Every structure is written in structure tokens, then in C-alpha cells.
GROMACS .gro file of C-alpha atoms in nm:
model
  505
    1MET     CA    1   0.004  -0.004  -0.021
    2THR     CA    2   0.120   0.360  -0.087
    3LYS     CA    3   0.156   0.614   0.202
    4ILE     CA    4   0.023   0.933   0.122
    5ASP     CA    5   0.221   1.210   0.255
    6SER     CA    6   0.069   1.451   0.521
    7GLY     CA    7   0.197   1.707   0.274
    8GLU     CA    8   0.002   1.545  -0.001
    9ASP     CA    9  -0.298   1.537   0.229
   10ASP     CA   10  -0.298   1.889   0.289
   11VAL     CA   11  -0.266   1.993  -0.071
   12LEU     CA   12  -0.556   1.808  -0.120
   13ALA     CA   13  -0.764   1.955   0.151
   14ASP     CA   14  -0.644   2.312   0.067
   15PHE     CA   15  -0.755   2.193  -0.294
   16GLU     CA   16  -1.130   2.082  -0.162
   17HIS     CA   17  -1.148   2.387   0.075
   18ALA     CA   18  -1.103   2.656  -0.177
   19ARG     CA   19  -1.372   2.416  -0.425
   20LEU     CA   20  -1.609   2.445  -0.223
   21ALA     CA   21  -1.555   2.785  -0.109
   22THR     CA   22  -1.597   2.882  -0.464
   23LEU     CA   23  -1.916   2.670  -0.524
   24ASP     CA   24  -2.066   2.813  -0.224
   25SER     CA   25  -1.997   3.166  -0.325
   26LEU     CA   26  -2.164   3.097  -0.675
   27GLY     CA   27  -2.521   3.023  -0.532
   28LEU     CA   28  -2.573   2.766  -0.764
   29LEU     CA   29  -2.682   2.530  -0.514
   30ASP     CA   30  -3.026   2.422  -0.457
   31THR     CA   31  -3.162   2.700  -0.705
   32PRO     CA   32  -3.478   2.656  -0.947
   33PRO     CA   33  -3.457   2.524  -1.288
   34GLU     CA   34  -3.318   2.754  -1.519
   35ARG     CA   35  -3.407   2.731  -1.890
   36GLU     CA   36  -3.041   2.817  -2.035
   37PHE     CA   37  -2.889   2.559  -1.822
   38ASP     CA   38  -3.190   2.317  -1.946
   39ALA     CA   39  -3.130   2.370  -2.286
   40ILE     CA   40  -2.766   2.281  -2.276
   41VAL     CA   41  -2.841   1.947  -2.133
   42GLN     CA   42  -3.157   1.916  -2.410
   43LEU     CA   43  -2.879   1.972  -2.649
   44ALA     CA   44  -2.613   1.756  -2.512
   45GLN     CA   45  -2.897   1.446  -2.502
   46ARG     CA   46  -3.026   1.528  -2.851
   47LEU     CA   47  -2.702   1.592  -3.038
   48THR     CA   48  -2.514   1.289  -2.892
   49GLY     CA   49  -2.809   1.032  -2.847
   50TYR     CA   50  -2.745   0.916  -2.503
   51LYS     CA   51  -3.025   0.874  -2.227
   52ILE     CA   52  -2.939   1.088  -1.974
   53ALA     CA   53  -2.775   1.412  -1.992
   54LEU     CA   54  -2.685   1.636  -1.619
   55VAL     CA   55  -2.526   1.944  -1.529
   56SER     CA   56  -2.371   1.787  -1.209
   57LEU     CA   57  -2.230   1.999  -0.902
   58VAL     CA   58  -2.033   1.816  -0.653
   59ASP     CA   59  -2.108   1.943  -0.269
   60LYS     CA   60  -1.929   1.836   0.027
   61ASP     CA   61  -2.164   1.487   0.113
   62ARG     CA   62  -2.370   1.496  -0.257
   63GLN     CA   63  -2.395   1.605  -0.636
   64TRP     CA   64  -2.689   1.759  -0.718
   65PHE     CA   65  -2.776   1.859  -1.084
   66LYS     CA   66  -2.864   2.206  -1.169
   67ALA     CA   67  -3.006   2.096  -1.494
   68LYS     CA   68  -3.109   1.716  -1.607
   69ILE     CA   69  -3.266   1.509  -1.870
   70GLY     CA   70  -3.343   1.160  -1.850
   71LEU     CA   71  -3.324   1.121  -1.480
   72ASP     CA   72  -3.597   1.163  -1.203
   73VAL     CA   73  -3.361   1.244  -0.910
   74ASP     CA   74  -3.250   1.591  -0.850
   75GLN     CA   75  -2.940   1.437  -0.626
   76THR     CA   76  -2.714   1.159  -0.528
   77PRO     CA   77  -2.483   1.080  -0.236
   78ARG     CA   78  -2.132   1.209  -0.329
   79GLU     CA   79  -1.965   0.847  -0.257
   80PHE     CA   80  -2.215   0.654  -0.567
   81ALA     CA   81  -2.134   0.985  -0.818
   82PHE     CA   82  -1.924   0.930  -1.124
   83CYS     CA   83  -1.856   1.296  -1.151
   84ALA     CA   84  -1.691   1.304  -0.792
   85HIS     CA   85  -1.436   1.096  -0.982
   86ALA     CA   86  -1.414   1.369  -1.253
   87VAL     CA   87  -1.336   1.681  -1.009
   88ALA     CA   88  -1.134   1.489  -0.789
   89ALA     CA   89  -0.895   1.460  -1.157
   90ASP     CA   90  -0.981   1.769  -1.289
   91ASP     CA   91  -1.040   1.574  -1.583
   92ILE     CA   92  -1.262   1.457  -1.838
   93LEU     CA   93  -1.368   1.069  -1.735
   94ILE     CA   94  -1.460   0.818  -1.977
   95VAL     CA   95  -1.626   0.500  -1.848
   96PRO     CA   96  -1.727   0.258  -2.116
   97ASP     CA   97  -1.864  -0.020  -1.963
   98ALA     CA   98  -1.900   0.040  -1.552
   99THR     CA   99  -1.983  -0.295  -1.485
  100ARG     CA  100  -1.631  -0.393  -1.625
  101ASP     CA  101  -1.488  -0.076  -1.431
  102ASP     CA  102  -1.318  -0.177  -1.029
  103ARG     CA  103  -1.438   0.134  -0.925
  104PHE     CA  104  -1.767   0.159  -1.034
  105SER     CA  105  -1.873  -0.211  -1.064
  106SER     CA  106  -2.026  -0.220  -0.741
  107ASN     CA  107  -2.163   0.105  -0.723
  108PRO     CA  108  -2.568   0.116  -0.638
  109LEU     CA  109  -2.632   0.311  -0.953
  110VAL     CA  110  -2.466   0.088  -1.150
  111THR     CA  111  -2.625  -0.209  -1.000
  112GLY     CA  112  -2.953  -0.086  -0.947
  113ALA     CA  113  -3.128   0.234  -1.119
  114PRO     CA  114  -3.088   0.407  -1.305
  115ASN     CA  115  -2.852   0.105  -1.452
  116ILE     CA  116  -2.530   0.334  -1.517
  117ARG     CA  117  -2.286   0.144  -1.820
  118PHE     CA  118  -2.187   0.377  -2.028
  119TYR     CA  119  -2.025   0.763  -1.881
  120ALA     CA  120  -1.876   1.086  -2.010
  121GLY     CA  121  -1.847   1.356  -1.786
  122VAL     CA  122  -1.634   1.689  -1.828
  123PRO     CA  123  -1.514   1.930  -1.575
  124ILE     CA  124  -1.732   2.246  -1.523
  125ARG     CA  125  -1.467   2.464  -1.380
  126ALA     CA  126  -1.471   2.834  -1.243
  127GLU     CA  127  -1.229   3.117  -1.124
  128MET     CA  128  -1.164   3.078  -0.731
  129GLU     CA  129  -1.283   3.337  -0.535
  130ASN     CA  130  -1.084   3.664  -0.519
  131THR     CA  131  -0.862   3.564  -0.771
  132LEU     CA  132  -0.831   3.476  -1.162
  133SER     CA  133  -0.506   3.295  -1.160
  134LYS     CA  134  -0.690   2.947  -1.050
  135ARG     CA  135  -0.955   2.768  -1.173
  136LEU     CA  136  -1.154   2.516  -1.005
  137PRO     CA  137  -1.352   2.215  -1.125
  138LEU     CA  138  -1.722   2.272  -0.955
  139GLY     CA  139  -1.887   1.968  -1.113
  140THR     CA  140  -1.940   1.843  -1.459
  141LEU     CA  141  -2.138   1.803  -1.761
  142CYS     CA  142  -2.179   1.474  -1.832
  143VAL     CA  143  -2.377   1.194  -2.022
  144ILE     CA  144  -2.510   0.874  -1.902
  145ASP     CA  145  -2.653   0.507  -2.096
  146ASP     CA  146  -2.754   0.188  -1.991
  147THR     CA  147  -2.558   0.003  -2.244
  148PRO     CA  148  -2.208  -0.016  -2.289
  149ARG     CA  149  -2.069   0.238  -2.548
  150ASP     CA  150  -1.728   0.334  -2.705
  151VAL     CA  151  -1.736   0.733  -2.690
  152ASP     CA  152  -1.769   0.894  -3.019
  153PRO     CA  153  -1.472   1.169  -3.085
  154GLY     CA  154  -1.743   1.425  -3.239
  155ASP     CA  155  -1.924   1.381  -2.913
  156MET     CA  156  -1.641   1.426  -2.686
  157GLN     CA  157  -1.599   1.734  -2.835
  158LEU     CA  158  -1.939   1.874  -2.871
  159LEU     CA  159  -1.930   1.797  -2.468
  160VAL     CA  160  -1.624   1.988  -2.420
  161GLU     CA  161  -1.802   2.281  -2.574
  162LEU     CA  162  -2.117   2.259  -2.419
  163ALA     CA  163  -1.907   2.234  -2.066
  164HIS     CA  164  -1.740   2.542  -2.178
  165LEU     CA  165  -2.092   2.717  -2.261
  166VAL     CA  166  -2.255   2.590  -1.884
  167GLU     CA  167  -1.855   2.766  -1.745
  168THR     CA  168  -1.996   3.077  -1.954
  169LEU     CA  169  -2.350   3.083  -1.780
  170ILE     CA  170  -2.196   3.021  -1.464
  171ALA     CA  171  -1.914   3.332  -1.464
  172THR     CA  172  -2.199   3.558  -1.588
  173ARG     CA  173  -2.335   3.564  -1.239
  174LEU     CA  174  -1.999   3.686  -1.082
  175SER     CA  175  -2.060   4.035  -1.215
  176ALA     CA  176  -2.187   4.282  -1.463
  177ALA     CA  177  -1.834   4.387  -1.548
  178THR     CA  178  -1.720   4.042  -1.649
  179ALA     CA  179  -2.051   3.973  -1.817
  180VAL     CA  180  -1.966   4.151  -2.135
  181ARG     CA  181  -1.645   3.997  -2.186
  182LEU     CA  182  -1.813   3.629  -2.103
  183ALA     CA  183  -2.099   3.680  -2.361
  184GLU     CA  184  -1.848   3.749  -2.612
  185GLU     CA  185  -1.661   3.418  -2.532
  186ARG     CA  186  -2.017   3.250  -2.525
  187SER     CA  187  -2.109   3.377  -2.862
  188ARG     CA  188  -1.766   3.262  -2.993
  189THR     CA  189  -1.850   2.897  -2.879
  190LEU     CA  190  -2.200   2.921  -3.009
  191ARG     CA  191  -2.051   3.014  -3.319
  192THR     CA  192  -1.844   2.727  -3.344
  193LEU     CA  193  -2.090   2.504  -3.253
  194ASP     CA  194  -2.301   2.608  -3.512
  195ARG     CA  195  -2.091   2.483  -3.827
  196LYS     CA  196  -2.197   2.127  -3.655
  197HIS     CA  197  -2.529   2.169  -3.517
  198ARG     CA  198  -2.773   2.431  -3.633
  199GLN     CA  199  -2.995   2.357  -3.333
  200LEU     CA  200  -2.720   2.567  -3.096
  201ARG     CA  201  -2.759   2.865  -3.243
  202GLN     CA  202  -3.101   2.848  -3.087
  203ALA     CA  203  -2.921   2.880  -2.707
  204GLU     CA  204  -2.818   3.233  -2.691
  205ARG     CA  205  -3.190   3.328  -2.868
  206MET     CA  206  -3.338   3.123  -2.562
  207ALA     CA  207  -3.157   3.310  -2.309
  208ASN     CA  208  -3.290   3.678  -2.461
  209VAL     CA  209  -2.979   3.828  -2.354
  210GLY     CA  210  -2.794   4.155  -2.512
  211SER     CA  211  -2.441   4.309  -2.374
  212TRP     CA  212  -2.431   4.710  -2.440
  213ARG     CA  213  -2.166   4.954  -2.346
  214LEU     CA  214  -2.261   5.376  -2.335
  215THR     CA  215  -1.963   5.577  -2.375
  216LEU     CA  216  -1.913   5.843  -2.115
  217ALA     CA  217  -1.767   6.113  -2.373
  218ASP     CA  218  -2.049   6.112  -2.637
  219SER     CA  219  -2.291   5.912  -2.500
  220GLN     CA  220  -2.268   5.691  -2.836
  221THR     CA  221  -2.423   5.341  -2.751
  222GLU     CA  222  -2.269   4.963  -2.864
  223TRP     CA  223  -2.514   4.708  -2.896
  224SER     CA  224  -2.484   4.342  -2.891
  225GLU     CA  225  -2.708   4.163  -3.159
  226GLN     CA  226  -2.920   4.021  -2.947
  227THR     CA  227  -2.980   4.348  -2.770
  228TYR     CA  228  -3.109   4.522  -3.157
  229ALA     CA  229  -3.299   4.211  -3.168
  230ILE     CA  230  -3.496   4.319  -2.824
  231HIS     CA  231  -3.553   4.655  -2.903
  232GLY     CA  232  -3.685   4.525  -3.283
  233VAL     CA  233  -3.444   4.702  -3.446
  234PRO     CA  234  -3.193   4.588  -3.714
  235VAL     CA  235  -2.852   4.558  -3.624
  236GLY     CA  236  -2.660   4.877  -3.664
  237ASP     CA  237  -2.485   5.187  -3.512
  238GLY     CA  238  -2.559   5.251  -3.190
  239LYS     CA  239  -2.800   5.526  -3.065
  240PRO     CA  240  -2.763   5.842  -2.864
  241LEU     CA  241  -2.858   5.806  -2.497
  242ASP     CA  242  -3.167   6.033  -2.585
  243LYS     CA  243  -3.269   5.787  -2.824
  244ALA     CA  244  -3.237   5.478  -2.671
  245LEU     CA  245  -3.435   5.568  -2.361
  246ASP     CA  246  -3.747   5.636  -2.599
  247PHE     CA  247  -3.816   5.296  -2.589
  248PHE     CA  248  -3.878   5.339  -2.264
  249PRO     CA  249  -4.241   5.488  -2.121
  250PRO     CA  250  -4.192   5.757  -1.915
  251LYS     CA  251  -4.171   5.638  -1.560
  252ALA     CA  252  -3.963   5.367  -1.672
  253ARG     CA  253  -3.739   5.581  -1.868
  254GLU     CA  254  -3.717   5.822  -1.527
  255THR     CA  255  -3.618   5.496  -1.346
  256ILE     CA  256  -3.294   5.434  -1.586
  257ALA     CA  257  -3.197   5.763  -1.649
  258THR     CA  258  -3.154   5.803  -1.246
  259SER     CA  259  -2.960   5.445  -1.254
  260LEU     CA  260  -2.738   5.549  -1.525
  261ASP     CA  261  -2.656   5.885  -1.331
  262ARG     CA  262  -2.629   5.751  -1.006
  263THR     CA  263  -2.374   5.491  -1.141
  264MET     CA  264  -2.198   5.777  -1.324
  265ARG     CA  265  -2.167   5.982  -0.971
  266THR     CA  266  -2.104   5.705  -0.719
  267GLY     CA  267  -1.947   5.423  -0.921
  268GLU     CA  268  -2.227   5.180  -0.769
  269PRO     CA  269  -2.367   4.927  -1.025
  270PHE     CA  270  -2.734   4.916  -1.082
  271ASP     CA  271  -2.952   4.648  -1.161
  272VAL     CA  272  -3.316   4.737  -1.217
  273GLU     CA  273  -3.659   4.600  -1.382
  274VAL     CA  274  -3.857   4.800  -1.603
  275ASP     CA  275  -4.133   4.816  -1.850
  276PHE     CA  276  -4.030   4.869  -2.204
  277ASN     CA  277  -4.168   4.905  -2.559
  278ASN     CA  278  -4.001   4.779  -2.877
  279ALA     CA  279  -3.963   4.963  -3.189
  280GLN     CA  280  -4.295   4.772  -3.301
  281GLY     CA  281  -4.497   4.938  -3.005
  282GLU     CA  282  -4.501   4.579  -2.848
  283TYR     CA  283  -4.479   4.579  -2.412
  284ARG     CA  284  -4.168   4.376  -2.296
  285ARG     CA  285  -4.072   4.388  -1.958
  286VAL     CA  286  -3.645   4.407  -1.922
  287ARG     CA  287  -3.381   4.383  -1.686
  288SER     CA  288  -3.115   4.632  -1.749
  289MET     CA  289  -2.748   4.562  -1.511
  290GLY     CA  290  -2.443   4.788  -1.572
  291GLU     CA  291  -2.141   4.911  -1.384
  292LEU     CA  292  -1.844   5.192  -1.479
  293GLU     CA  293  -1.600   5.078  -1.701
  294MET     CA  294  -1.232   5.233  -1.608
  295ASP     CA  295  -0.957   5.339  -1.783
  296GLN     CA  296  -0.625   5.408  -1.606
  297GLY     CA  297  -0.837   5.464  -1.269
  298ARG     CA  298  -1.067   5.713  -1.502
  299PRO     CA  299  -1.409   5.597  -1.595
  300ILE     CA  300  -1.474   5.614  -1.964
  301ALA     CA  301  -1.828   5.449  -2.023
  302LEU     CA  302  -2.091   5.227  -1.870
  303ILE     CA  303  -2.130   4.850  -1.933
  304GLY     CA  304  -2.401   4.601  -1.867
  305VAL     CA  305  -2.615   4.345  -2.019
  306PHE     CA  306  -2.988   4.325  -2.120
  307GLN     CA  307  -3.242   4.073  -2.115
  308ASP     CA  308  -3.597   4.071  -2.206
  309ILE     CA  309  -3.761   3.893  -1.893
  310THR     CA  310  -4.155   3.957  -2.036
  311ALA     CA  311  -4.261   3.560  -2.000
  312ARG     CA  312  -4.163   3.540  -1.632
  313PHE     CA  313  -4.282   3.880  -1.556
  314MET     CA  314  -4.614   3.780  -1.708
  315MET     CA  315  -4.607   3.466  -1.521
  316GLU     CA  316  -4.510   3.618  -1.181
  317GLU     CA  317  -4.809   3.886  -1.237
  318ALA     CA  318  -5.064   3.647  -1.354
  319LEU     CA  319  -4.927   3.412  -0.965
  320ARG     CA  320  -4.972   3.737  -0.808
  321HIS     CA  321  -5.331   3.832  -0.936
  322ALA     CA  322  -5.420   3.463  -0.880
  323ALA     CA  323  -5.292   3.459  -0.560
  324HIS     CA  324  -5.484   3.826  -0.461
  325THR     CA  325  -5.810   3.693  -0.605
  326ASP     CA  326  -6.077   3.469  -0.466
  327ASP     CA  327  -6.149   3.208  -0.680
  328LEU     CA  328  -6.510   3.235  -0.635
  329THR     CA  329  -6.609   3.571  -0.563
  330ARG     CA  330  -6.343   3.725  -0.842
  331ILE     CA  331  -6.280   3.982  -0.522
  332ALA     CA  332  -5.982   4.020  -0.343
  333SER     CA  333  -5.878   3.762  -0.118
  334ARG     CA  334  -5.772   3.788   0.267
  335GLY     CA  335  -5.406   3.782   0.161
  336ARG     CA  336  -5.471   4.050  -0.070
  337PHE     CA  337  -5.671   4.256   0.172
  338ASN     CA  338  -5.410   4.215   0.475
  339GLU     CA  339  -5.150   4.411   0.215
  340PHE     CA  340  -5.403   4.653   0.099
  341VAL     CA  341  -5.519   4.738   0.456
  342ASP     CA  342  -5.176   4.820   0.585
  343ASP     CA  343  -5.106   5.051   0.331
  344LYS     CA  344  -5.404   5.192   0.336
  345ILE     CA  345  -5.374   5.253   0.712
  346LYS     CA  346  -5.018   5.423   0.668
  347ALA     CA  347  -5.137   5.639   0.384
  348THR     CA  348  -5.453   5.739   0.585
  349PHE     CA  349  -5.246   5.872   0.894
  350ALA     CA  350  -4.984   6.040   0.675
  351ASN     CA  351  -5.242   6.227   0.472
  352GLY     CA  352  -5.467   6.293   0.777
  353GLU     CA  353  -5.747   6.162   0.696
  354ARG     CA  354  -6.040   5.892   0.759
  355CYS     CA  355  -6.081   5.566   0.739
  356ALA     CA  356  -6.340   5.274   0.851
  357LEU     CA  357  -6.339   4.918   0.821
  358LEU     CA  358  -6.708   4.687   0.790
  359LEU     CA  359  -6.688   4.336   0.858
  360ILE     CA  360  -6.976   4.185   0.719
  361ASP     CA  361  -7.102   3.823   0.799
  362LEU     CA  362  -7.404   3.666   0.626
  363ASP     CA  363  -7.707   3.571   0.827
  364HIS     CA  364  -7.868   3.226   0.704
  365PHE     CA  365  -7.593   3.101   0.508
  366LYS     CA  366  -7.570   2.744   0.661
  367ALA     CA  367  -7.922   2.735   0.604
  368VAL     CA  368  -7.901   2.782   0.211
  369ASN     CA  369  -7.624   2.516   0.190
  370ASP     CA  370  -7.810   2.289   0.395
  371ARG     CA  371  -8.152   2.300   0.196
  372PHE     CA  372  -8.034   2.361  -0.092
  373GLY     CA  373  -7.658   2.271  -0.160
  374HIS     CA  374  -7.362   2.451  -0.227
  375HIS     CA  375  -7.393   2.564  -0.570
  376ALA     CA  376  -7.684   2.786  -0.450
  377GLY     CA  377  -7.427   2.878  -0.107
  378ASP     CA  378  -7.178   2.948  -0.379
  379GLU     CA  379  -7.429   3.200  -0.590
  380VAL     CA  380  -7.514   3.378  -0.275
  381LEU     CA  381  -7.176   3.470  -0.217
  382ARG     CA  382  -7.151   3.597  -0.590
  383VAL     CA  383  -7.412   3.783  -0.545
  384MET     CA  384  -7.284   3.927  -0.213
  385ALA     CA  385  -6.952   4.025  -0.350
  386ALA     CA  386  -7.072   4.180  -0.654
  387ARG     CA  387  -7.310   4.416  -0.436
  388LEU     CA  388  -7.001   4.483  -0.290
  389LYS     CA  389  -6.827   4.619  -0.613
  390ALA     CA  390  -7.131   4.851  -0.632
  391ASP     CA  391  -7.087   5.184  -0.858
  392TYR     CA  392  -7.158   5.362  -0.514
  393LEU     CA  393  -6.891   5.170  -0.351
  394SER     CA  394  -6.602   5.264  -0.663
  395ASN     CA  395  -6.322   5.374  -0.430
  396CYS     CA  396  -6.422   5.115  -0.142
  397PHE     CA  397  -6.178   4.800  -0.135
  398ALA     CA  398  -6.407   4.456  -0.085
  399ALA     CA  399  -6.279   4.124   0.013
  400ARG     CA  400  -6.353   3.780   0.090
  401LEU     CA  401  -6.176   3.717   0.446
  402GLY     CA  402  -6.354   3.322   0.400
  403GLY     CA  403  -6.627   3.156   0.383
  404ASP     CA  404  -6.953   3.385   0.443
  405GLU     CA  405  -6.767   3.684   0.562
  406PHE     CA  406  -6.647   3.973   0.418
  407VAL     CA  407  -6.471   4.295   0.441
  408LEU     CA  408  -6.515   4.640   0.279
  409LEU     CA  409  -6.238   4.891   0.398
  410ILE     CA  410  -6.402   5.275   0.340
  411SER     CA  411  -6.142   5.569   0.282
  412ASP     CA  412  -6.426   5.784   0.060
  413GLN     CA  413  -6.445   6.100   0.222
  414ALA     CA  414  -6.750   6.194   0.109
  415ILE     CA  415  -6.940   5.821   0.176
  416LEU     CA  416  -6.760   5.901   0.550
  417LYS     CA  417  -6.954   6.184   0.617
  418ASP     CA  418  -7.228   5.981   0.716
  419LEU     CA  419  -7.121   5.633   0.780
  420SER     CA  420  -7.439   5.521   0.979
  421SER     CA  421  -7.651   5.577   0.637
  422LEU     CA  422  -7.390   5.390   0.375
  423LEU     CA  423  -7.453   5.114   0.629
  424SER     CA  424  -7.844   5.145   0.617
  425ARG     CA  425  -7.824   5.104   0.271
  426LEU     CA  426  -7.549   4.846   0.251
  427LEU     CA  427  -7.816   4.610   0.500
  428CYS     CA  428  -8.075   4.669   0.197
  429ASP     CA  429  -7.848   4.607  -0.068
  430LEU     CA  430  -7.764   4.284   0.073
  431GLN     CA  431  -8.036   4.111   0.147
  432TYR     CA  432  -8.132   3.797  -0.118
  433SER     CA  433  -8.404   3.565  -0.110
  434VAL     CA  434  -8.326   3.205  -0.228
  435SER     CA  435  -8.580   2.957  -0.349
  436ALA     CA  436  -8.625   2.631  -0.520
  437ASN     CA  437  -8.918   2.355  -0.505
  438GLY     CA  438  -9.144   2.587  -0.290
  439LEU     CA  439  -8.893   2.690  -0.027
  440MET     CA  440  -8.742   2.999   0.007
  441LEU     CA  441  -8.478   3.153   0.246
  442ASN     CA  442  -8.413   3.491   0.297
  443VAL     CA  443  -8.014   3.605   0.327
  444SER     CA  444  -7.899   3.909   0.452
  445ALA     CA  445  -7.563   4.050   0.631
  446THR     CA  446  -7.514   4.205   0.968
  447ILE     CA  447  -7.248   4.460   1.016
  448GLY     CA  448  -6.961   4.553   1.264
  449ALA     CA  449  -6.786   4.866   1.178
  450CYS     CA  450  -6.492   5.041   1.338
  451TRP     CA  451  -6.316   5.374   1.254
  452LEU     CA  452  -5.958   5.430   1.215
  453GLY     CA  453  -5.763   5.655   1.478
  454GLY     CA  454  -5.666   5.725   1.867
  455GLN     CA  455  -5.573   5.358   2.013
  456VAL     CA  456  -5.737   5.213   1.701
  457ASN     CA  457  -5.412   5.218   1.503
  458ASP     CA  458  -5.372   4.911   1.267
  459ARG     CA  459  -5.514   4.618   1.119
  460GLY     CA  460  -5.557   4.363   1.386
  461GLN     CA  461  -5.719   4.628   1.643
  462LEU     CA  462  -5.955   4.755   1.349
  463LEU     CA  463  -6.050   4.360   1.273
  464ARG     CA  464  -6.124   4.322   1.645
  465ASN     CA  465  -6.316   4.614   1.720
  466ALA     CA  466  -6.510   4.579   1.400
  467ASP     CA  467  -6.569   4.153   1.478
  468ALA     CA  468  -6.644   4.284   1.851
  469ALA     CA  469  -6.930   4.542   1.742
  470LEU     CA  470  -7.054   4.244   1.456
  471TYR     CA  471  -7.107   4.008   1.762
  472GLU     CA  472  -7.301   4.276   1.971
  473ALA     CA  473  -7.494   4.349   1.621
  474LYS     CA  474  -7.577   3.986   1.604
  475LYS     CA  475  -7.666   3.936   1.953
  476ILE     CA  476  -7.935   4.191   1.947
  477GLN     CA  477  -8.072   4.143   1.605
  478ARG     CA  478  -7.947   3.963   1.275
  479GLY     CA  479  -7.994   4.205   0.940
  480SER     CA  480  -7.869   4.497   1.133
  481ALA     CA  481  -7.519   4.692   1.195
  482MET     CA  482  -7.320   4.848   1.492
  483ILE     CA  483  -7.028   5.087   1.495
  484ALA     CA  484  -6.767   5.012   1.778
  485GLY     CA  485  -6.806   5.225   2.052
  486LYS     CA  486  -7.163   5.353   1.974
  487ASP     CA  487  -7.428   5.246   2.173
  488GLU     CA  488  -7.692   5.225   1.846
  489LEU     CA  489  -7.831   4.990   1.624
  490ILE     CA  490  -7.857   5.089   1.273
  491LEU     CA  491  -8.127   4.863   1.097
  492PRO     CA  492  -8.175   4.856   0.712
  493GLY     CA  493  -8.308   5.146   0.529
  494GLN     CA  494  -8.360   5.382   0.807
  495ALA     CA  495  -8.156   5.726   0.804
  496LYS     CA  496  -8.142   5.719   1.158
  497THR     CA  497  -8.010   5.481   1.395
  498ALA     CA  498  -8.244   5.299   1.614
  499PRO     CA  499  -8.122   5.341   1.998
  500LEU     CA  500  -8.060   5.027   2.203
  501ARG     CA  501  -8.299   5.057   2.442
  502LEU     CA  502  -8.581   5.039   2.186
  503ILE     CA  503  -8.514   4.690   2.053
  504GLN     CA  504  -8.586   4.393   2.159
  505PRO     CA  505  -8.294   4.101   2.161
   0.00000   0.00000   0.00000
């Protein structure tokens, strides 16, 4: 047995420590799938014909897959990882038949699913943190098959080039300054691959990222081809700054101009997402990053990257709208109400205005469900929600808290001059009859109201006080309303409130 020198152990330990530190600094582990990385493994599988293609990152105790195709799991223990051998050697690893290789023949990934036979992996390297002199292997771009195979030289060259593309994608995360240089490097790699595979030309378009440069002396812009494509204009000379800003709506234009000015004044990089209209007048959402380019200690230009993120933005907006909208009634959800009322409370205090919250509970709603079915109950909820969106309430905010409970936030100063009359009108509007097969049930609403102000200065206190007023109103007479702090009951359709002593519970 060969004895390993303790000095060699120290070198290996330092190498692994630096490698793991670099991997951690990139923030790649356990991140969601990204279409740029997914596109690379799809191309690797499609163009080589192997069943599995992976971008694998080797962590301390596991290998985790940043991108995968043909495999269901997201990670495996490091002790079973073929990729760990390629990382340790910092070199290409080819295993024509794992069952005949002493290193892997008893490996659970060979003896069981996914039944690895062939493996080829190319190390993916990144620059060690705080230095440009050392590139460390983070993982591999690899292809796997369940049939023993001899590697094709053309396939290996393709994997090497695709591994370089993965490295370029990772490197763009480090800083906006290096993003331009790495984008050019990626473009050169793509052009090389395009001579062999036309499909690979789609990769940059799939990323939808371009680069730009703004010279400070004359405000002239230089754009990469993809930046022109995002703008919807032919490739040509850069536009002056004032013309380039014309693609942005006024608010977005101000954001971009302010960001550019701040970076030029302070040297701080910027990263903004704004609205954008291309040359065809089509709406887009774009992300722009930039920082200063220095020459002998003097700023000479702004450099950065430009990305069309419309699809992602639209998806996020759709998800946000769905989360903020009650599915049944199509008015605001409880979550949206919580956000809105907190902002409104701050604005109300800041503007010295009044605000009131109405907690609305439907009477006899359970009986509707029990006697006529949940479809009838659902219709009652939709009707009540629609009435809370009536024209005279257009400046109010209505939401469904859940079940048969609604809330109405009133900040319309004209309506608030006579809150009792509004409550009386609402009690009338929220009366509804349900009938079927000779049976009829009358649904009404009981309301508890609370003014914002004094000790009532947050959402929780507003809701608690309104709920207490609602409880008192229900205890005395369903289909009525009470305002927290006032000993009077409000009935439907009455101009004046009814003193409690005249109401028989």
C-alpha cells in the first residue's frame, strides 16, 4: 500500500476547501431550474443520443443536478457519484462499461437504477474567489447510458464545447463587468458549435440576453446583436442615449436615467427591471444591469447586460393576481386585503384623512347550503360580492375573508361623512332571497364597523373592534349593523340609527 505524505493530504484538503468555497460563493446549489442550463442538457442529449444528460455540481456530501434530462432524482450521495471522480482528477472521465471497471462495478447506481453502463463527463470549472489565476472544478457536464458504448470523438468535442458554455453561464453571475466579456466568449463558442449543429444557435436566443456599452464622452451606445433583437431594430450603429431612452415609457425612462446618473456619480452598479416598448410598439419587461468601465483610474464608459424577461414577469404577475383574487367571488382575497389595508392605514395617517372598516357576516348562509346545496350557497356569495362592488362603492376596497365573511375598507371621504346611512343602505343591498321547490330562504348581512384612529391604529385592532361590534349586532338582531364604540343599532333602510333601548333582542 502506498503511503500518502501528510503534505499531500494538506494540498488535497486545501484544494477541496477552495473548491467548495468557490462553489458556495456562486449561489448555484438548490436553485430553481433555469432554461439556459436546461437547454444545454437537452442539446447534449439530443445531439449525442445518450439517454441521460446532466449538469452536476459536486458538494461536500452529495452531487446535485442544476439541470437534468432523462433522470428523475435531483441529487445522489457523493460517494456514489461518477462525477466526483472527474472533479477529483480535474479531467475528462470516460467509462465505456461500468460493470467492468473496478471503481464502479459495485456502485448502487450501476447495480440498480439507473443502471449506469456508459459515462462521459467533462469538468465544469470556475475562477476561485478573489483571484483570476486559479480555475477550480465545480462539477461536470456529463452524459450517461444504460448500454456499454465506445465514446465518439465528435460527441466528446461537443461535450467539451457545451461544458465551456455552462462555465460561461455560471461566470455571468459573478459581476456585470465580466458579463460583457463572457457574453462574447459564449458567442464565439456558439458560432463554433453552429458549424456542426444548427440547433445550437437557438441557445443565445433562448437566454434572450444582450450586452451594451455607453461611452461617457459622447453618450453613444454600442449594442450586441441580441440587444438589437430585443429592441426590434436592425443591427447597426448605436443610438445616442436620448434616443435609446425613447423605448422606455416615462416612468421607466426616469428609473433608467436615474440609475445611469447614480452609477456615473457614485460608481455603484445598478440592476433594474422596468417596462419597455420595442420598435413595433409591443410591450416588454426588461432587466438592465450596468457598471462603470475604468481606464487608468478614469471612468470612460458604462457596460452591462440587457435581458427580455417578459415571459417570467407575465407569469409572476398572473400568479400574483391569482393569489390576490378569491377564486369563487373574483374579489380580493384575504391575503390581498392584508397587504392593502396595511398600506392604506399608513397613507390615511400620513394624509390626515379618515378610514373605516366594515366586517360583514351573512345570516342564514349555512341554511342555504343545507337546504339548497353548495351550488346555491356559492351563488349567494357571488351575488353578495358583486353588490360590494356597486358603483357607489367604487372607491372602497372589498375582499372575502373566507366562508361567508366579507370585509369592506372605506376611505372615500364623501361616504364617510355619514357612515350610518351607508350601513343602512348596505343592509338593504345585502338582502337576497333563495328559492327552489317551493322553499324560500332570506339571506341578510350583519355588519360590524370600526373607525381608524386613536388607539385603533393597525389592522389587527381594526378587525378585533369590528368583530366585537358585529358580535353585539348579531346578539341583538341579525340583519343590523353597529359601529364600535357607539351604543346604537343600525337597521336596513333607516336614515337614523335606532337606540339600543328600543330594540328587543
